[in-house]
Amino acid sequence: MPKVIEEARVLSHAYPISGVDILTIEAPMIARGALPGQFVQITVPAGGGFLRRPLGIAEVSRDKGWIRLIYRQVGRGTASLAAANTRETVSVLGPLGHGFNTSFRHPLLVGGGMGLTPLLFFAAEHRRTSILMGGRTKEELFWEKIYQPYVRACFVTTDDGSYGNTGVVTTLLPELLQRGDYDSIAVCGPSVMMERVAAIAAQHDIPCEVSLERRMACGLGACLSCAVNTKSGRRKVCKDGPVFSAAEVYDNVS
C-alpha cells in the first residue's frame, strides 16, 4: 500500500505500567494497508518537539479503522503524546518500512521490552504463532495477557525470577527449539538479545528475521540517519527494514 498522511483522532489511552502508553488512534487508510512489522511516523502535540516519532504498529482493526501503538515514554515528545486528550488529532504518516514474512506455518516470536510491540501485530494477524517473551520483572510482562488470545503458547522469562523461568529468553530458547515444531523465528528487542537469538536459530537451521531499531528523522530513506551496515552494503532501516533477515545483518549467522 502507498504511504499516506492521515489526521488521526485519539480514541483512547491505557497505561498498563508506569511510563508505558497503549495509544489507539483512528486511521482507517493506514489500518487497511498495514502489515506486521511496519511502523508509522507520528507528530506530537505542541511543546513536544518538531520531528515525528517512529512507532511500531501493535494492532489494527481494518473494519473499525483504528491502529494501536504501544510505546515507552522516554522523552519530551513521547510524554507529550501520552498526555494528548481524547478526540485530539495527530498527523500520522504510514504504513512505513518492510515487514515480517508471515507465510510460515508455526513461527516462534521472541521479544523483550518494547520489542514486543511489532511482534504483537504479527501474532494478531497470523493466529498460529507462539511467543517467548522476557522482562526484568513480572510487572514488565503485562504483555502476556495481551498476547494470549492470539497465540498457541506463551513462554515467559524474568531476570529476577519473579515470574516464569529465571533468566533471559536465550536461556530457554534452545530447549523450545529442540522440543517444538517451529519453522521460523521473528525477533525484536535489545540488540545483544537479537544477535544471540539469531545465532541459536542458525544452530538449529531455522530461518530468522530481526526487527532493528534506530533513530529516525524522516522515515522515508532521505536523511540517512538510520543507515546500517549489512552484508549487502549500507541499508536504510526505515525503508529497507526495519525487518531484515538475520543472515544479512549478523556476521556470525549464515
Coordinates of C-alpha atoms in Angstrom, one line a residue:
M1 CA 0.0 0.0 0.0
P2 CA 1.3 3.5 -0.8
K3 CA 2.1 5.6 2.3
V4 CA -0.4 8.2 3.3
I5 CA -0.7 11.0 5.8
E6 CA -3.9 10.9 8.0
E7 CA -5.1 13.3 10.6
A8 CA -5.9 10.7 13.2
R9 CA -8.2 11.2 16.2
V10 CA -7.0 9.9 19.5
L11 CA -9.5 7.3 20.7
S12 CA -8.0 6.1 23.9
H13 CA -5.0 5.8 26.2
A14 CA -4.2 2.9 28.6
Y15 CA -1.3 2.8 30.9
P16 CA -0.5 -0.9 31.9
I17 CA 2.6 0.2 33.9
S18 CA 4.2 3.5 34.7
G19 CA 5.8 5.1 31.7
V20 CA 4.1 2.9 29.0
D21 CA 1.2 4.1 26.9
I22 CA -1.2 2.0 24.8
L23 CA -2.5 4.6 22.3
T24 CA -5.4 3.8 20.0
I25 CA -6.0 6.3 17.1
E26 CA -8.4 6.5 14.2
A27 CA -6.5 6.0 11.0
P28 CA -8.6 3.9 8.6
M29 CA -6.4 4.1 5.5
I30 CA -3.3 3.0 7.4
A31 CA -5.3 0.3 9.2
R32 CA -6.4 -1.2 5.9
G33 CA -3.0 -1.4 4.4
A34 CA -0.6 -2.0 7.3
L35 CA 1.4 -5.2 7.6
P36 CA 3.1 -6.8 10.7
G37 CA 6.5 -5.2 11.3
Q38 CA 5.7 -1.9 9.7
F39 CA 5.6 1.4 11.6
V40 CA 4.3 5.0 11.5
Q41 CA 5.8 8.4 11.9
I42 CA 3.6 10.5 14.2
T43 CA 3.6 14.1 15.2
V44 CA 3.5 15.0 18.9
P45 CA 1.4 17.8 20.5
A46 CA 2.7 21.3 20.7
G47 CA 5.7 21.6 23.1
G48 CA 6.8 18.0 22.4
G49 CA 9.2 18.9 19.6
F50 CA 9.2 19.3 15.8
L51 CA 10.1 15.9 14.4
R52 CA 7.7 13.0 14.0
R53 CA 8.3 10.0 16.3
P54 CA 8.6 6.5 14.7
L55 CA 6.4 4.0 16.5
G56 CA 5.8 0.3 15.7
I57 CA 2.2 -0.8 14.9
A58 CA 1.0 -3.2 17.6
E59 CA -2.6 -3.9 16.4
V60 CA -5.1 -2.8 13.8
S61 CA -8.8 -3.1 13.2
R62 CA -9.3 -3.0 9.5
D63 CA -13.1 -2.9 10.0
K64 CA -13.3 -0.2 12.6
G65 CA -10.4 1.8 11.2
W66 CA -8.1 2.1 14.1
I67 CA -4.4 1.3 14.8
R68 CA -2.8 0.7 18.2
L69 CA 0.6 1.9 19.2
I70 CA 2.4 0.7 22.4
Y71 CA 5.4 2.7 23.4
R72 CA 7.6 3.7 26.4
Q73 CA 7.7 7.4 27.4
V74 CA 11.4 8.2 27.0
G75 CA 11.5 11.9 26.4
R76 CA 9.5 15.1 26.0
G77 CA 7.9 14.0 22.7
T78 CA 6.5 10.7 23.8
A79 CA 5.5 12.1 27.1
S80 CA 3.6 14.8 25.3
L81 CA 1.9 12.2 23.1
A82 CA 0.9 10.1 26.1
A83 CA -0.8 13.2 27.5
A84 CA -2.8 14.0 24.4
N85 CA -6.5 14.4 25.1
T86 CA -9.1 12.0 23.7
R87 CA -10.5 13.4 20.4
E88 CA -7.4 15.5 19.8
T89 CA -5.8 14.8 16.4
V90 CA -2.3 13.9 15.4
S91 CA -0.7 13.7 12.0
V92 CA 0.3 10.1 11.1
L93 CA 2.5 9.0 8.2
G94 CA 2.4 5.4 7.2
P95 CA 2.5 2.5 6.8
L96 CA 6.2 2.6 6.5
G97 CA 9.0 0.1 6.1
H98 CA 9.4 -3.6 5.2
G99 CA 7.6 -6.1 7.5
F100 CA 7.9 -9.7 8.5
N101 CA 7.4 -12.8 6.4
T102 CA 4.2 -14.2 7.8
S103 CA 3.9 -17.2 5.4
F104 CA 5.4 -19.8 7.8
R105 CA 3.2 -22.4 9.4
H106 CA 4.3 -22.1 13.0
P107 CA 6.6 -19.1 13.7
L108 CA 8.2 -18.6 17.2
L109 CA 8.2 -14.9 18.1
V110 CA 10.9 -13.8 20.5
G111 CA 10.7 -10.4 22.2
G112 CA 12.0 -8.3 25.0
G113 CA 10.9 -5.0 26.3
M114 CA 9.1 -2.7 23.8
G115 CA 10.3 -5.0 21.1
L116 CA 7.1 -7.0 21.8
T117 CA 5.1 -4.2 20.1
P118 CA 5.6 -5.3 16.4
L119 CA 5.5 -8.9 17.3
L120 CA 2.0 -8.5 18.7
F121 CA 0.8 -7.3 15.3
F122 CA 2.4 -10.5 13.8
A123 CA 0.6 -12.7 16.4
A124 CA -2.8 -11.0 15.9
E125 CA -2.6 -11.4 12.1
H126 CA -1.2 -14.9 12.0
R127 CA -3.0 -16.6 14.9
R128 CA -0.7 -19.7 14.8
T129 CA 2.4 -18.3 16.4
S130 CA 3.9 -19.0 19.8
I131 CA 5.7 -16.3 21.8
L132 CA 8.8 -16.3 24.0
M133 CA 8.9 -13.0 26.0
G134 CA 11.4 -11.7 28.5
G135 CA 11.5 -8.9 31.0
R136 CA 13.4 -7.8 34.1
T137 CA 10.4 -8.3 36.4
K138 CA 6.9 -9.7 36.4
E139 CA 5.5 -6.1 36.1
E140 CA 7.1 -5.7 32.7
L141 CA 5.3 -8.7 31.4
F142 CA 1.9 -7.2 31.2
W143 CA 2.2 -8.3 27.6
E144 CA 1.2 -11.8 28.4
K145 CA -2.5 -11.1 28.8
I146 CA -2.5 -9.1 25.6
Y147 CA -0.9 -11.9 23.6
Q148 CA -2.8 -14.8 25.0
P149 CA -5.9 -14.5 22.6
Y150 CA -3.6 -14.7 19.6
V151 CA -1.0 -17.4 20.2
R152 CA -0.7 -21.1 20.6
A153 CA 1.6 -20.9 23.6
C154 CA 3.2 -18.2 25.7
F155 CA 6.6 -18.8 27.4
V156 CA 7.9 -16.2 29.9
T157 CA 11.3 -15.4 31.4
T158 CA 12.3 -12.8 34.0
D159 CA 15.7 -11.7 35.0
D160 CA 14.9 -11.8 38.7
G161 CA 12.9 -15.0 38.6
S162 CA 9.7 -13.2 39.9
Y163 CA 7.6 -14.9 37.1
G164 CA 8.1 -17.7 34.7
N165 CA 11.5 -19.1 34.0
T166 CA 14.5 -17.4 35.7
G167 CA 16.9 -15.9 33.2
V168 CA 16.7 -14.3 29.7
V169 CA 15.0 -15.5 26.6
T170 CA 18.2 -17.1 25.2
T171 CA 18.4 -19.3 28.3
L172 CA 15.1 -21.0 27.4
L173 CA 15.2 -20.8 23.6
P174 CA 17.4 -23.8 22.8
E175 CA 15.1 -26.1 24.8
L176 CA 12.0 -24.7 23.0
L177 CA 13.6 -25.3 19.6
Q178 CA 14.5 -28.9 20.5
R179 CA 11.1 -29.9 21.5
G180 CA 8.9 -27.7 19.3
D181 CA 7.9 -27.7 15.6
Y182 CA 8.8 -24.1 14.8
D183 CA 9.7 -23.4 11.2
S184 CA 10.8 -19.7 11.6
I185 CA 11.8 -17.2 14.3
A186 CA 10.9 -13.5 14.3
V187 CA 12.7 -11.4 17.0
C188 CA 12.6 -7.8 18.3
G189 CA 14.2 -6.4 21.3
P190 CA 17.7 -5.3 22.6
S191 CA 20.5 -5.7 20.0
V192 CA 22.5 -8.2 22.1
M193 CA 19.5 -10.3 22.6
M194 CA 18.6 -10.3 18.9
E195 CA 22.1 -11.3 17.8
R196 CA 22.2 -14.2 20.3
V197 CA 18.7 -15.4 19.2
A198 CA 19.8 -15.3 15.6
A199 CA 22.9 -17.4 16.4
I200 CA 20.8 -20.0 18.2
A201 CA 18.3 -20.1 15.3
A202 CA 21.2 -20.7 12.9
Q203 CA 22.5 -23.6 15.0
H204 CA 19.1 -25.2 14.7
D205 CA 18.9 -24.4 10.9
I206 CA 15.7 -22.2 11.4
P207 CA 15.3 -19.0 9.3
C208 CA 15.3 -15.9 11.5
E209 CA 14.2 -12.3 10.9
V210 CA 15.1 -9.4 13.1
S211 CA 13.4 -6.0 13.5
L212 CA 16.0 -3.3 14.0
E213 CA 15.6 -0.1 15.9
R214 CA 17.5 3.1 15.0
R215 CA 16.9 6.8 15.5
M216 CA 14.9 8.1 12.5
A217 CA 14.2 11.6 11.4
C218 CA 12.2 11.3 8.1
G219 CA 11.1 7.6 7.9
L220 CA 11.4 7.8 4.2
G221 CA 15.0 7.0 3.5
A222 CA 16.1 10.5 2.6
C223 CA 18.0 11.7 5.7
L224 CA 20.2 8.5 6.1
S225 CA 20.2 8.9 9.9
C226 CA 19.1 5.2 10.3
A227 CA 21.6 3.6 7.9
V228 CA 23.3 0.4 9.0
N229 CA 26.0 -1.9 7.6
T230 CA 24.8 -5.2 6.2
K231 CA 26.4 -8.0 4.2
S232 CA 25.0 -6.4 1.0
G233 CA 26.1 -2.9 1.9
R234 CA 24.7 0.1 3.6
R235 CA 20.9 -0.2 4.1
K236 CA 18.3 2.2 5.5
V237 CA 16.3 0.8 8.5
C238 CA 13.3 2.9 7.8
K239 CA 12.9 1.9 4.1
D240 CA 14.8 -1.4 3.6
G241 CA 13.8 -2.6 7.1
P242 CA 13.1 -2.4 9.9
V243 CA 12.8 -6.2 9.3
F244 CA 15.8 -7.9 7.9
S245 CA 17.0 -11.5 7.5
A246 CA 19.3 -12.2 10.4
A247 CA 21.8 -13.7 8.0
E248 CA 22.1 -10.3 6.2
V249 CA 22.7 -8.3 9.4
Y250 CA 25.0 -10.5 11.6
D251 CA 28.4 -11.8 10.8
N252 CA 28.0 -14.9 12.9
V253 CA 24.9 -16.0 11.1
S254 CA 25.0 -17.6 7.6

